[in-house]
Structure formats: C-alpha cells, structure tokens
Amino acid sequence: VTAPKVSDPATSKAARTRQRIVEAAAHELARYGYGGTSLRQVAAAAQLQLGSLYFHFASKDDLVAETLREGVEFALTRVTDALAGLPSDASQAARLRTAITAHLAALHASHDRAASVVRMAGTLPPDLRQEQAAHERRYGQVWLNVLSEAQRDGAIDQELDVRVLRDILLGAMNSTLNTTPPADPDRNDRVVDTLLYLLLDGRTEGHGRVPADG
Amino acid sequence: VTAPKVSDPATSKAARTRQRIVEAAAHELARYGYGGTSLRQVAAAAQLQLGSLYFHFASKDDLVAETLREGVEFALTRVTDALAGLPSDASQAARLRTAITAHLAALHASHDRAASVVRMAGTLPPDLRQEQAAHERRYGQVWLNVLSEAQRDGAIDQELDVRVLRDILLGAMNSTLNTTPPADPDRNDRVVDTLLYLLLDGRTEGHGRVPADG
Amino acid sequence: VTAPKVSDPATSKAARTRQRIVEAAAHELARYGYGGTSLRQVAAAAQLQLGSLYFHFASKDDLVAETLREGVEFALTRVTDALAGLPSDASQAARLRTAITAHLAALHASHDRAASVVRMAGTLPPDLRQEQAAHERRYGQVWLNVLSEAQRDGAIDQELDVRVLRDILLGAMNSTLNTTPPADPDRNDRVVDTLLYLLLDGRTEGHGRVPADG
Amino acid sequence: VTAPKVSDPATSKAARTRQRIVEAAAHELARYGYGGTSLRQVAAAAQLQLGSLYFHFASKDDLVAETLREGVEFALTRVTDALAGLPSDASQAARLRTAITAHLAALHASHDRAASVVRMAGTLPPDLRQEQAAHERRYGQVWLNVLSEAQRDGAIDQELDVRVLRDILLGAMNSTLNTTPPADPDRNDRVVDTLLYLLLDGRTEGHGRVPADG
DNA sequence: CATGAATGAGAATTCATTCAT
DNA sequence: AATGAATGAATTCTCATTCAT
C-alpha cells in the first residue's frame, strides 16, 4: 500500500520540507545572527543539500524574511490565544501575568521560532530590517493594548507612559534569552513574578496568579 | 638617523591608529554583528588598507575582543565615576537614577563603544562569547551592588530577587538601543523616569532626581 | 482504458511540444550563446517545467544539436526551394539575387531558427562544434554550386577564388544579424543590392532583380 | 642585487599581472563566449588563484569590459598606424589594401585580443552590449572614413551605399575567424585579394598591392 | 507526458589572513 | 607602520541532471 495521493497543501512533502528549513534557519539565526548564519549550515540542519534550499526559497533573504514572519506569528498567536483563553472576568493582574508568561514561553520554546526574531534583529540588512520593524509594530500594538487596558482599570499607575513601559517590558523579557541559563527553567517564573511586582507596585497579593488547573 | 622620539606610549602614532581601528570596529559591529562585519569595512572606516590592520591586531577575534573589552570598560567607568561623583549622603533613589542615566548615556554615546557590546553580543562565536560573559559578570556585579545596597536601605522592596531585578533592568535599558529613535533624545529621560518609578514603587516624589547643578 | 489515439506522429502532442522546445531554444541560444542559455529559461519559454524537457531531449547538448540541425535545415530549404521556384531560363544574376534574398530572409525570420546557428556558433563546446562544422560544409556546398555555376556562365569574374568568395559572402550576409536594426527591414534589401553590385562588378542593370509576381 | 624599487606604473607588478589576466580572458572569451567563460579558467590561464583576480578587477563584467576595450583599441591602433605609415601619395587602392590587411592581421594575431571582441560580441549581457556598441561605432567610423574617401576619389563606385558597404566588409573580414583554418595562413592573403577585387570592380592591376620592401 | 523535489558540481564573489617590500 | 599583492576557504546562488509519482 502506498501513501495516499491526495494531500492537503499544508502537509505536502514540500510544505514539510519547507517547515524543516525554517526551523533550522531559526535555530542558526538565533545563534549566529544574519551574517553569521550560512545556508550550508541551515541545509545540513534541515537534512538537505545546499542547492535544494533554492527549490523552496528564492534567496537567503527570502528565507530569513519567512523565519522572521513565522517567529512573530508564533509569539503573537501564543499571547493572544492565552489571553483569549482567560475567563471574561479575569483581573488585569491575571491578564498581565498571562501575557507575560506566554511571551516568555514562546521566546524560550525549544524550536527557536520566536527567539530567532529577537536574537537576529540587530544584525539584519536594511531591507529585512524594514520588514522586521513592521512585524514589531504589529506585535507592539498588541502589548500596547494590554497595558493600556490595565492602566485604564487602575492596575497600572496613571502616571506611567504606557508606550515607554511597553518597550521596557519587552526589552526586559527579551533579555531573558541571554540571562536565563538553559538549566534553570524556574528562572522564568521568577522573572514573571518580578515583572508583575514592578508593574503592579506590589499592591496585589499573588499578583494575578491563576490557579494551575481550573 | 633621526632622533628617537620619546613619546607617551598612549599617544604614540600606533596607539592612535589602534584607537581609530577599535572605534571603527565598534561602529561596524554594532550595526552588522560579528558575522556581518568585514575587516575591509573596518579598515576603510579607519582610513587604512586592509593589510595594515594586522600590524595592530593579530586577528579579527583579537580586534573584536578588544572592542568588547573597551566597550564594557567604557560603560563601567561611566557608571562608577558617576556614582563616585555623588555626595556621600545621596539617597538611594539618587544613586539609582545616577547609575541608570550613566548607563544609558554610555549606550547611546555617538561612538558606539558600549552599544557594540550589546548589539553584537548575540552573534559572537563561542570563544568570544566566553570572554563576553566574563565582562558581563564583572559589570553585572557592579549593578548587583547598587541594587543590593538600595534594597538594604529599603528603597527597593525586600521581596524582590535582586539578581533577577538586575537582569531585567539591564535588559530593559539595553533594549533602548532598538527602541529609541535617533531623533528623540528626550526619550531616554522618560525611560529613566519610568524605570525609577517601577523600581521605587512610585513612592518617592521626584524619584531621586538631582538638581542640575550643585 | 482510453481508446488509443491514432495520430500522425508529426503532429502528435509530443511532436508539437518538442517543436515548441526547439523554437524556445533557438530563441535563447541566439541571444545568449551556448554557455549563457539555461534550460530553465528554455523550459519557461516553452511553457514547461524544467524537468519536462528531459522527456523530449536527453541532454542540453542533444537539444542544442537538434536546434542547430533544424536551423541549417531551415535555411537550406528556403534557399533551395527559392532557387527551384525560378524559371529554368533565369539569369545567373537572378539566381544569385534569389539565393541571397532567401538566406537573409531565413536569417531574419522571427523565430530565430537560422539566426541561432550563426549566433551561437562561436560559443559551442568541441563536440557540438564538430557537428556544426558538418552542417556548414553541407550548406556551404550549396552555395559553392550556386557561385561556381555563375562563374562558369561568366556572371562572376573568372579570376576570383570561388571558395573564398563563398566564405566572404556568407560572412557578410550573416553579419547583418548584428548590423541590421530591427526597425529597418529595408536595410536587408540594400544589402542584397550592394552584394550583387559587388559580385557582378556593377555590370548588370537591375542586377537580376525579378519582377514581383510572374 | 634586488630589482629596482622605482618602476613606472605601466610596468609595475600589478600592471603586468593585469595584462596577463586580460590576455587570458581574451583567449577564453574568444573560444567560449561570455556565458561559457569561467573566471576559474581565466585565473588558471593567468597563473593565478581565482580569488586573486578580484584584486585587479572588481567583477567579471569589469574584466570583460576591459578586454573588449583593449581588443578594439588593438585593432584600431593597428589599422590607423598602418594607414599613417603609408606615403602621403598612396593610392586609394593601396590604402584599402593596407587597412584590410591590418584588420585581418589584428583579428588573427595569436593573442586573441581583437578576436575576442568579434567572437563574444553576440553573447554579451545587456550592460556590456551597450559598451561594445559604443566601441564598434568608433571603429566603424574609421572604416567609414576610409571607404568614403575611396569613393570620393572614384576608387569605389558612386552608386554604392558606403555604410552598407562598411558593414558588409567588416562582416566578411570578421567571418574569417571561423573560416580560416589555423594551418593556412596564406588564406588571409587570398581574402584580401578577393575583397579588393570586389571593391574595386577588378579595375586596378595589382589592386594597390604595395611593394614588399621600400 | 508532465511535474515536483532533490542533487552535486560549479558559477561569481567575499572573506580573513599572509608576507615581501 | 603601512601597503600591495596574493592566497584558499567560504559565501550565495545557478546549473544540468535525475527520478519517483
């Protein structure tokens, strides 16, 4: 018996290979940056010959752009899905904790999807930097909404510039990629606690921690 | 035979050229990362021929290592000097504000010395990453001292993990390299205010702001 | 099971596709030479996927060889047919004019069949160069006959080396591919007139021009 | 004793290497066309490593452009020098013979300088084709002058379009690259005789042949 | 008949590095 | 101190070719 002929495009052979390539690219880009990542390494990590990459992506920049796109998409989906999963009467503290936790989880996911975005961001050539900036505006808007809502409801002090706060918060979270040792997964929990404590002025007991199950 | 020139080794021609090279390297490394920076670009920016670099540095990694070292040294000096310049009875809030301001100023200085450290950090090859980690430990220790002292004196909440706080703070500050538009120098002031507000729970009026002169 | 289609092998689907490929190859080869023509371009011009070429031709050189063959065949047919269409009592001047006109027409035909032969000739690899030489000998023989006959009948001066004359004439005609601007179709007529004038020493009024119809 | 330090730029090491590269390029380009010539072959023929070419030429197109330029320059110099070497009272027939002989000699010179121009012309990419066209206009102008003068003096029939004649003549001469076997150097002499016979209507005894010596 | 997916060799170009001068 | 000239390995990308489907 042979494999079924009719396959939906998302699971076609090409789509699966393409996905393997993007994952490999995310891995390399997160570690070595744009200039330090060679397509030969990417191809090897995707178990392909170098030339075969070009069947799936027209150029290095095309591949990097797609990796960026998927990385942002991944984090965006994780955060918005997590927020959507909250009960409608969840406190602002709970919403903040949820978003922060989701962002950190996306960043530290083993496949480097989101991490590559943060790590390579500084090393992109001009063309890609523009694309990257567009993605970040979109992602930043989501966080601006979260923080603005929290401020409106009084969870975050009225005096704070919410835009500056957003940038500081993202910067702080993203820096955990460099400071969290791989061997210490609990560290991210402490980061979450600390960030919430700072944001909420230590006012809330438990800082919006949500019961683990139900 | 020409008369031997007795000159301060720090201002000899070689030393000056060497300095020009490091500055050029910092500039390129901050923009393109380790892998994206070519020695030809560096040489051109230092107004030298490519081959001449090797009179001053044995290899690319040697040059990058020196650039890292000077970058950290620069920021370290700025922060410790700023703190040392405070009156001995300065408040912890004032000390925090001073350190944060000095760090941001070093980071955004026009010659990229410190910026290059942050920007290229993610793209270093293993050998250099170890060196870089050692520098960062040293720099991190200074900040740990500042924060611990502030916590001991009650300026920072006792509940907070001061190590985590240090990493978050540095991450937040360093991220301003990506978020502060070159055209908006005031932005950094707002960042300082926001960070202090968070750290001090908004408790202190003026957050330790020091009179501009005297 | 579908009913077997009985069809003229010359007009079968495969034959038509094959023809499209050769035409596309002639077009590309005439413009970019052997080394500069990629099979991907050829496939695209023939509205096929790259891999599909190999159903019709075993290799690039096979395709090029066939293109050469058809190109020479095309010009040969045009010239001999044109000569065969002349009345049996046509003058040698008329015969020369007819042959030259037919050669130029074949060369400047829009489908590049014959042009590709001339244009790519210089860029062929050794194997194909030999094949090409064989074709040219055959084509050159036809022209040698035409010129020899004209010389025998006194239209061309006895002193001339007819072999050298043939090569010169073909070289002059073929060079019109480079010198005739696409926007000036009349130019070829002037070339015909000039060549005849030279060949016939300007002796014949009208140089054998044949009335347009009958 | 070491080599003298002061050397005029035309004979510097770089200039000599550069010249070797251009000669190697002319050789390869004449045989394989633009697309068929690889820089590795060129480098090998110039006794250099591939990468070393880039010290002397910024790109393949730069090298090809220089090769074209030198090729045209070479032929131009040969023809104009030969004409300038004639006595001022030389006949138009002698002038024509001299120019034709010089052109053919340049074309068949062993170093392929001029031959490469003719051979690769058809295979150039658009950018270089424009440069090439400019060179050809310059070279064509010289020939137009020669032929116009001959026509003014009555050596060439008044009825002929001298522009068309020029193109035909150059085409005929250039085609000898393909038709003259390397083993038959006398063939070019017969080509000269034939061309002159055609141009001068066979009117002139000896066709302007110049006594071999004095 | 034709396509989709891959290969491996080779293209042009850039890189860090060397070394005689 | 600095340059000019070269090297060899690595880069991105294209090529002709293969073959299962």
mmCIF file of C-alpha atoms in Angstrom, chain A residues 29-36 119-126 129 136 157-161 163-172 175-176 178-179 187 190-191 193-195 197-199 201-202 207, chain B residues 30-36 119-126 129 136 157-161 163-172 175-176 178-179 187 190-191 193-195 197-199 201-202 205 207:
data_model
loop_
_atom_site.group_PDB
_atom_site.id
_atom_site.type_symbol
_atom_site.label_atom_id
_atom_site.label_comp_id
_atom_site.label_asym_id
_atom_site.label_seq_id
_atom_site.Cartn_x
_atom_site.Cartn_y
_atom_site.Cartn_z
ATOM 1 C CA LEU A 29 19.869 32.668 13.090
ATOM 2 C CA ALA A 30 19.196 32.780 16.820
ATOM 3 C CA ARG A 31 22.737 31.627 17.497
ATOM 4 C CA TYR A 32 24.856 33.355 14.862
ATOM 5 C CA GLY A 33 22.834 36.297 13.573
ATOM 6 C CA TYR A 34 22.150 37.120 9.946
ATOM 7 C CA GLY A 35 25.716 37.495 8.770
ATOM 8 C CA GLY A 36 26.981 34.583 10.769
ATOM 9 C CA ARG A 119 18.385 37.467 18.534
ATOM 10 C CA MET A 120 18.983 38.301 14.913
ATOM 11 C CA ALA A 121 17.066 41.554 14.931
ATOM 12 C CA GLY A 122 20.143 43.686 15.429
ATOM 13 C CA THR A 123 22.077 42.099 12.590
ATOM 14 C CA LEU A 124 19.640 42.384 9.700
ATOM 15 C CA PRO A 125 20.474 44.138 6.447
ATOM 16 C CA PRO A 126 18.374 47.226 5.680
ATOM 17 C CA ARG A 129 15.143 45.444 8.955
ATOM 18 C CA GLU A 136 7.342 44.583 15.587
ATOM 19 C CA ASP A 157 -0.248 53.681 37.634
ATOM 20 C CA GLN A 158 -1.744 56.529 35.647
ATOM 21 C CA GLU A 159 1.457 58.495 35.654
ATOM 22 C CA LEU A 160 3.349 55.988 33.560
ATOM 23 C CA ASP A 161 3.918 56.483 29.834
ATOM 24 C CA ARG A 163 4.499 53.296 25.355
ATOM 25 C CA VAL A 164 7.757 53.570 27.222
ATOM 26 C CA LEU A 165 6.515 50.944 29.614
ATOM 27 C CA ARG A 166 5.751 48.610 26.727
ATOM 28 C CA ASP A 167 9.242 48.966 25.291
ATOM 29 C CA ILE A 168 10.878 48.479 28.678
ATOM 30 C CA LEU A 169 8.773 45.421 29.371
ATOM 31 C CA LEU A 170 9.518 43.794 26.022
ATOM 32 C CA GLY A 171 13.185 44.622 26.375
ATOM 33 C CA ALA A 172 13.288 43.104 29.821
ATOM 34 C CA SER A 175 16.795 39.876 27.527
ATOM 35 C CA THR A 176 15.984 36.675 29.362
ATOM 36 C CA ASN A 178 20.710 35.921 27.307
ATOM 37 C CA THR A 179 20.408 35.728 31.067
ATOM 38 C CA ARG A 187 14.072 31.302 36.469
ATOM 39 C CA ARG A 190 10.802 34.416 38.965
ATOM 40 C CA VAL A 191 11.114 36.845 36.090
ATOM 41 C CA ASP A 193 6.874 37.460 39.414
ATOM 42 C CA THR A 194 9.383 40.252 39.459
ATOM 43 C CA LEU A 195 7.950 41.978 36.414
ATOM 44 C CA TYR A 197 5.595 43.094 41.156
ATOM 45 C CA LEU A 198 7.162 46.077 39.445
ATOM 46 C CA LEU A 199 4.204 46.754 37.205
ATOM 47 C CA ASP A 201 3.564 48.278 42.602
ATOM 48 C CA GLY A 202 3.455 45.196 44.759
ATOM 49 C CA HIS A 207 -0.134 39.275 41.515
ATOM 50 C CA ALA B 30 27.085 47.483 16.389
ATOM 51 C CA ARG B 31 25.420 47.651 13.015
ATOM 52 C CA TYR B 32 26.155 44.323 11.362
ATOM 53 C CA GLY B 33 27.079 41.908 14.135
ATOM 54 C CA TYR B 34 30.127 39.709 14.259
ATOM 55 C CA GLY B 35 29.479 37.680 11.140
ATOM 56 C CA GLY B 36 28.257 40.642 9.168
ATOM 57 C CA ARG B 119 24.368 44.739 19.757
ATOM 58 C CA MET B 120 26.845 42.104 18.725
ATOM 59 C CA ALA B 121 26.567 40.057 21.892
ATOM 60 C CA GLY B 122 24.125 37.606 20.390
ATOM 61 C CA THR B 123 26.218 36.952 17.314
ATOM 62 C CA LEU B 124 29.580 36.064 18.802
ATOM 63 C CA PRO B 125 31.332 32.760 18.155
ATOM 64 C CA PRO B 126 31.842 30.542 21.205
ATOM 65 C CA ARG B 129 31.114 34.606 23.917
ATOM 66 C CA GLU B 136 29.279 40.926 31.771
ATOM 67 C CA ASP B 157 11.165 46.134 48.094
ATOM 68 C CA GLN B 158 12.593 43.336 50.189
ATOM 69 C CA GLU B 159 10.570 40.700 48.405
ATOM 70 C CA LEU B 160 12.310 41.200 45.107
ATOM 71 C CA ASP B 161 15.044 38.876 43.876
ATOM 72 C CA ARG B 163 19.597 39.225 40.770
ATOM 73 C CA VAL B 164 16.535 38.859 38.618
ATOM 74 C CA LEU B 165 15.877 42.531 39.053
ATOM 75 C CA ARG B 166 19.370 43.346 37.872
ATOM 76 C CA ASP B 167 18.973 41.288 34.705
ATOM 77 C CA ILE B 168 15.580 42.768 33.956
ATOM 78 C CA LEU B 169 16.874 46.262 34.481
ATOM 79 C CA LEU B 170 19.881 45.806 32.237
ATOM 80 C CA GLY B 171 17.727 44.127 29.593
ATOM 81 C CA ALA B 172 15.246 46.973 29.693
ATOM 82 C CA SER B 175 16.712 47.436 24.604
ATOM 83 C CA THR B 176 16.533 51.200 24.254
ATOM 84 C CA ASN B 178 16.462 49.359 19.387
ATOM 85 C CA THR B 179 13.502 51.378 20.517
ATOM 86 C CA ARG B 187 13.056 59.548 25.178
ATOM 87 C CA ARG B 190 11.373 59.191 30.059
ATOM 88 C CA VAL B 191 12.893 55.745 30.202
ATOM 89 C CA ASP B 193 11.743 58.137 34.945
ATOM 90 C CA THR B 194 9.731 55.064 34.138
ATOM 91 C CA LEU B 195 12.351 52.658 35.364
ATOM 92 C CA TYR B 197 9.037 54.700 39.116
ATOM 93 C CA LEU B 198 8.841 50.945 38.749
ATOM 94 C CA LEU B 199 11.819 50.246 40.974
ATOM 95 C CA ASP B 201 7.062 51.676 43.611
ATOM 96 C CA GLY B 202 6.226 55.254 42.793
ATOM 97 C CA GLU B 205 8.401 62.289 44.765
ATOM 98 C CA HIS B 207 12.423 59.746 42.295
#
